[in-house]
């Protein structure tokens, strides 16, 4: 099988060389331009539109993005933020300070007696923090993923075959090294004070270490385990999260700490991550990152006490037992929520950064509603000020103003519910969970119905009355919508969703759907992923903006009411938001950081609002706004939300029509590609006996020296 693969790749390389060697014919200078050709943008010299006003939804001392760990010291809570590379200091349910770190952090732990914090980072350093200041940073020569402060020692789980380092907590000097047989990384650590043991989770294996002698007592297999690990404070057992591949469910399983024999188990949510247990061993809390909830378990009976909806991708937990509070760091919500451990109710949402997710306008009242995922709230804006902040459900992701009912419907991604806000009183009521994934809500007043992803609700009772799915390209693929908007003039429903193709040919596309039959008309053709779309109610045209995931090119594509592509325009950057103003016939496109091979990289048009005339598609103006995203319109006033929670207000106005862009021809995406000489194909080889393992759902790890991971059809990986 591997020989066939090598021959196949060699044939592909030879075909590419032959294609690259042949010269590319130049386009004819007299070739007639096409309406769907890819034109270059032309800017007309008019007075640029200016930002009229700016204001913030809420003031924060900085931004913490993607929290991965929590720690408590006295009355302060600390949140470690991966992408923003900082540590948030939280007191009285608000962030009071951010401590900048030198590299992306991996782990956090506290020494409650000496009031110290320790941070492990990807640059192979351990940082000691005291009095909210960095006191010491030491390079230990290897990256680490797990930290444990236990019996006045700092245990560092290494992201390599070298097991565990034991460091002096004051100087960060290495006191000991503990080798873990046949391991290639340490994922998590737990301590057992009763028996003086440290448990090291080495992926589908637990190593039991005597903390007095610092020697491995035994190891036992935990097939299907990944991160979740708890040491029962009563010393009875060790609790491990196990994935059951037969039933495709996760369980918390009790193991004998020496014999390694599994005992009772209880089902958890999807993809459990961090876990902790109360001091008396009466309650265990597990963060389920896939199902966006926390499981509350009684370890004595191994039964579920409660399941608490939280934010997007709960990643870490911290327990303040005297305050009866459980804190949850939500990785994709950029927040920490506080839960009362007696009632299991959320009592506070602490934003680490602002995260505007959707805007909707009530033109009759001159009001804009702004959903913000990190605050679990909707902000009400009139003019250039916030007049009300309305608490809603977990991680509001989309909202729509329902004019006939004078209400706002808010979709919550994390708890899968809707909030219904009365536009007159701002009173809120909520529904029960609606469907498996909730990312959008849209009203269709003419047919008295509401769309919530793949579920159709009665507009009055909000009871389910039907379903909406699309057909992907592959046979039998049913696609659930991720974003829906209705165009009543043409009785059309437009929905974003996958194209049903797995792998690198998978795309996020837009479907045209008949509003009467809910039958799929067509898939609006574009080779990339739709990132934003809007509708022109006067001409019934649909504007799509997207980015090609392989070529990293950006395009605006225009379709008519018959779903025919009539125009395409190369865009200078990635579009995250779009809105059309029928009064001026201007199309506003919010351009954020551009995608390139390897991630994000700034482009000249990043962080701008591009304004196009939709009759000529010439550029009217370009306005610099940092990290723009979603937008809303009140007459000729455009509200633009930035990722930091800044709202920019700009005034649109009629402008001279700019000339149409001149079509340009691109005969090949890579006209300067040079021929290459084929190289010998690579023969996969096992790195070691320990590296050959069954491949199941979870995370794979690359060997530190050799890097590549190869997956084979026989269910193994090397």
XYZ file of C-alpha atoms in Angstrom, residues 1-284:
284
model
C 0.000 0.000 0.000
C 2.845 2.365 0.864
C 4.566 1.560 -2.416
C 1.415 2.419 -4.346
C 1.211 5.721 -2.486
C 4.828 6.545 -3.392
C 4.220 5.784 -7.076
C 1.088 7.900 -7.064
C 2.858 10.904 -5.558
C 5.749 10.505 -7.999
C 3.277 10.566 -10.911
C 1.667 13.746 -9.534
C 5.084 15.433 -9.238
C 5.975 14.553 -12.855
C 2.642 15.946 -14.090
C 3.218 19.187 -12.185
C 6.722 19.521 -13.624
C 5.415 19.048 -17.131
C 2.727 21.647 -16.571
C 5.164 24.146 -15.088
C 7.696 23.681 -17.899
C 5.194 24.615 -20.592
C 5.054 28.397 -21.117
C 1.851 30.227 -20.259
C 0.244 31.935 -23.216
C -0.265 35.668 -22.826
C -3.863 36.883 -23.059
C -4.916 38.576 -26.233
C -4.804 42.372 -25.841
C -8.045 42.606 -27.779
C -9.927 40.010 -25.785
C -13.354 41.391 -24.814
C -13.799 41.940 -21.081
C -16.294 39.748 -19.235
C -18.678 40.890 -16.525
C -17.445 38.049 -14.345
C -13.774 38.657 -15.059
C -11.628 39.519 -12.079
C -11.256 43.307 -12.225
C -8.781 45.566 -10.510
C -10.244 48.145 -8.152
C -10.356 51.830 -9.116
C -10.642 54.594 -6.529
C -12.457 57.768 -7.485
C -11.141 61.031 -6.049
C -13.943 62.093 -3.712
C -13.844 63.473 -0.214
C -13.214 60.452 2.037
C -15.883 59.490 4.529
C -14.758 60.098 8.075
C -15.480 58.445 11.388
C -18.056 60.664 13.041
C -17.865 59.201 16.534
C -16.305 56.315 18.438
C -17.238 54.819 21.786
C -16.587 51.634 23.736
C -19.184 49.141 24.853
C -17.241 48.582 28.062
C -13.835 49.737 29.332
C -11.277 47.046 30.151
C -7.600 47.489 31.132
C -6.533 45.378 28.144
C -7.571 42.216 26.347
C -7.202 38.573 27.308
C -7.771 36.197 24.408
C -8.312 32.431 24.680
C -7.957 31.652 28.421
C -6.437 28.232 29.093
C -5.869 28.128 32.866
C -7.004 29.620 36.181
C -5.464 29.942 39.649
C -6.617 31.457 42.957
C -4.540 33.447 45.461
C -6.546 34.860 48.367
C -9.263 37.102 46.912
C -7.745 37.284 43.437
C -8.374 35.030 40.478
C -5.780 34.761 37.697
C -6.622 33.816 34.109
C -3.849 32.711 31.746
C -4.516 33.812 28.164
C -2.875 31.916 25.340
C -3.185 34.092 22.226
C -2.810 37.488 23.925
C 0.126 36.097 25.952
C -0.819 37.659 29.252
C -2.199 36.958 32.693
C -5.417 38.660 33.794
C -5.756 39.683 37.441
C -9.409 39.484 38.531
C -10.848 40.927 41.725
C -14.488 41.478 42.659
C -15.632 39.948 39.356
C -13.700 42.317 37.111
C -10.273 42.435 35.501
C -8.094 45.007 37.262
C -4.785 44.373 35.505
C -2.982 42.367 32.818
C 0.543 41.022 33.294
C 2.359 40.708 29.956
C 4.299 37.501 29.285
C 7.223 37.013 26.912
C 5.850 34.002 25.034
C 2.685 31.998 24.533
C 1.864 30.334 27.849
C 0.990 26.673 28.302
C 0.241 26.145 31.998
C -0.367 27.942 35.308
C -0.219 26.873 38.946
C -0.271 28.643 42.326
C 1.614 28.244 45.597
C -1.045 29.456 48.068
C 1.284 29.551 51.084
C 3.981 31.756 49.565
C 1.521 33.670 47.343
C 3.346 32.738 44.156
C 2.274 31.896 40.629
C 4.180 29.840 38.073
C 3.718 30.025 34.303
C 5.144 27.556 31.777
C 5.593 28.976 28.265
C 6.372 27.672 24.800
C 9.842 29.293 24.829
C 10.898 26.632 27.373
C 10.752 29.003 30.326
C 9.160 28.920 33.753
C 8.145 32.309 35.156
C 7.653 33.071 38.851
C 5.145 35.836 39.663
C 4.619 37.411 43.085
C 2.803 40.591 44.107
C 1.402 40.695 40.568
C 4.912 41.235 39.177
C 7.293 38.929 37.310
C 10.088 38.096 39.767
C 12.073 35.437 37.921
C 12.139 33.664 34.558
C 14.228 30.542 34.052
C 14.867 28.618 30.832
C 14.705 24.918 31.651
C 15.712 23.809 28.154
C 12.489 21.988 27.302
C 8.881 22.965 26.677
C 6.294 21.890 29.233
C 2.531 21.405 29.154
C 1.627 20.653 32.775
C 2.457 22.124 36.178
C 1.710 20.856 39.692
C 2.599 22.492 42.998
C 2.665 19.648 45.510
C 4.340 19.188 48.891
C 6.313 22.420 48.434
C 7.765 21.238 45.137
C 7.101 22.472 41.614
C 6.518 19.556 39.240
C 6.934 20.325 35.539
C 5.531 17.850 33.000
C 7.772 18.025 29.934
C 6.516 17.962 26.370
C 9.106 15.347 25.420
C 10.308 11.857 26.337
C 12.151 13.191 29.372
C 9.263 12.925 31.811
C 9.117 15.328 34.757
C 11.372 17.961 36.291
C 11.126 18.858 39.969
C 12.086 22.501 40.564
C 12.905 24.549 43.631
C 9.868 26.837 43.959
C 11.970 29.855 45.009
C 14.907 29.652 42.586
C 13.429 27.464 39.801
C 16.601 25.375 39.944
C 16.199 21.704 39.001
C 16.146 19.426 42.031
C 15.378 16.168 40.275
C 14.389 14.575 36.984
C 11.924 11.698 36.827
C 11.931 9.471 33.755
C 8.574 8.039 32.663
C 9.024 4.800 30.691
C 7.699 4.751 27.108
C 6.162 8.219 27.223
C 6.520 11.078 24.770
C 4.760 13.876 26.665
C 3.171 14.625 30.017
C -0.317 16.035 29.535
C -1.544 16.556 33.094
C -0.482 15.996 36.708
C -2.302 15.368 40.002
C -1.164 14.918 43.625
C -2.331 12.504 46.345
C -1.399 13.843 49.798
C -2.638 10.739 51.630
C -0.191 8.367 49.953
C 2.442 10.922 48.851
C 1.940 10.142 45.200
C 2.032 12.144 42.003
C 0.029 10.872 39.042
C 1.301 11.747 35.571
C -0.973 11.404 32.555
C 1.246 10.399 29.630
C -1.554 9.831 27.060
C -3.393 6.521 27.498
C -1.069 5.762 30.390
C -0.820 6.851 34.034
C 2.524 6.843 35.843
C 2.374 6.630 39.658
C 5.307 8.404 41.332
C 6.377 8.262 44.982
C 6.783 11.946 45.866
C 9.230 11.147 48.685
C 11.664 9.038 46.666
C 10.745 10.621 43.295
C 10.644 7.201 41.671
C 8.002 5.643 39.461
C 6.132 3.041 41.484
C 4.085 1.674 38.610
C 2.405 2.564 35.341
C -0.927 1.341 34.036
C -2.786 1.697 30.768
C -5.793 3.995 30.445
C -6.846 3.421 26.857
C -8.835 6.373 25.543
C -7.551 8.869 28.112
C -6.324 12.317 27.228
C -6.286 15.288 29.629
C -8.808 14.795 32.435
C -7.103 13.545 35.606
C -8.054 13.804 39.300
C -6.557 12.417 42.496
C -9.259 11.680 45.051
C -8.256 13.589 48.226
C -9.370 10.617 50.313
C -6.760 8.528 48.503
C -9.229 5.891 47.354
C -8.712 6.144 43.615
C -7.564 8.204 40.694
C -10.235 9.537 38.326
C -9.472 9.614 34.609
C -11.466 10.829 31.613
C -11.817 7.958 29.125
C -13.194 8.024 25.590
C -15.190 4.894 24.715
C -14.727 4.417 20.975
C -17.486 1.806 20.788
C -20.219 4.113 22.081
C -18.430 7.363 21.154
C -18.987 8.728 24.647
C -16.740 10.123 27.369
C -16.673 8.773 30.912
C -15.019 9.605 34.200
C -13.565 6.284 35.319
C -12.214 5.373 38.755
C -8.927 3.417 38.740
C -7.148 1.630 41.538
C -4.042 3.830 41.910
C -1.598 0.922 42.145
C -3.179 -2.042 40.399
C -4.554 0.146 37.613
C -7.825 -1.759 37.628
C -10.809 0.275 36.339
C -13.881 0.505 38.535
C -17.095 2.477 38.349
C -17.609 5.106 35.691
C -20.042 7.927 34.893
C -20.742 9.581 31.548
C -19.456 13.096 30.881
C -20.046 15.643 28.145
C -18.001 15.921 24.976
C -14.212 16.347 24.968
C -13.563 16.842 28.704
C -10.572 18.985 29.627
C -9.649 20.276 33.081
C -11.173 18.834 36.235
C -11.001 19.479 39.959
C -12.366 17.944 43.114
C -13.506 19.512 46.383
C -11.327 19.166 49.473
C -13.717 16.660 51.056
C -13.991 14.598 47.880
C -17.761 15.086 47.708
C -17.885 16.858 44.358
C -15.884 16.646 41.154
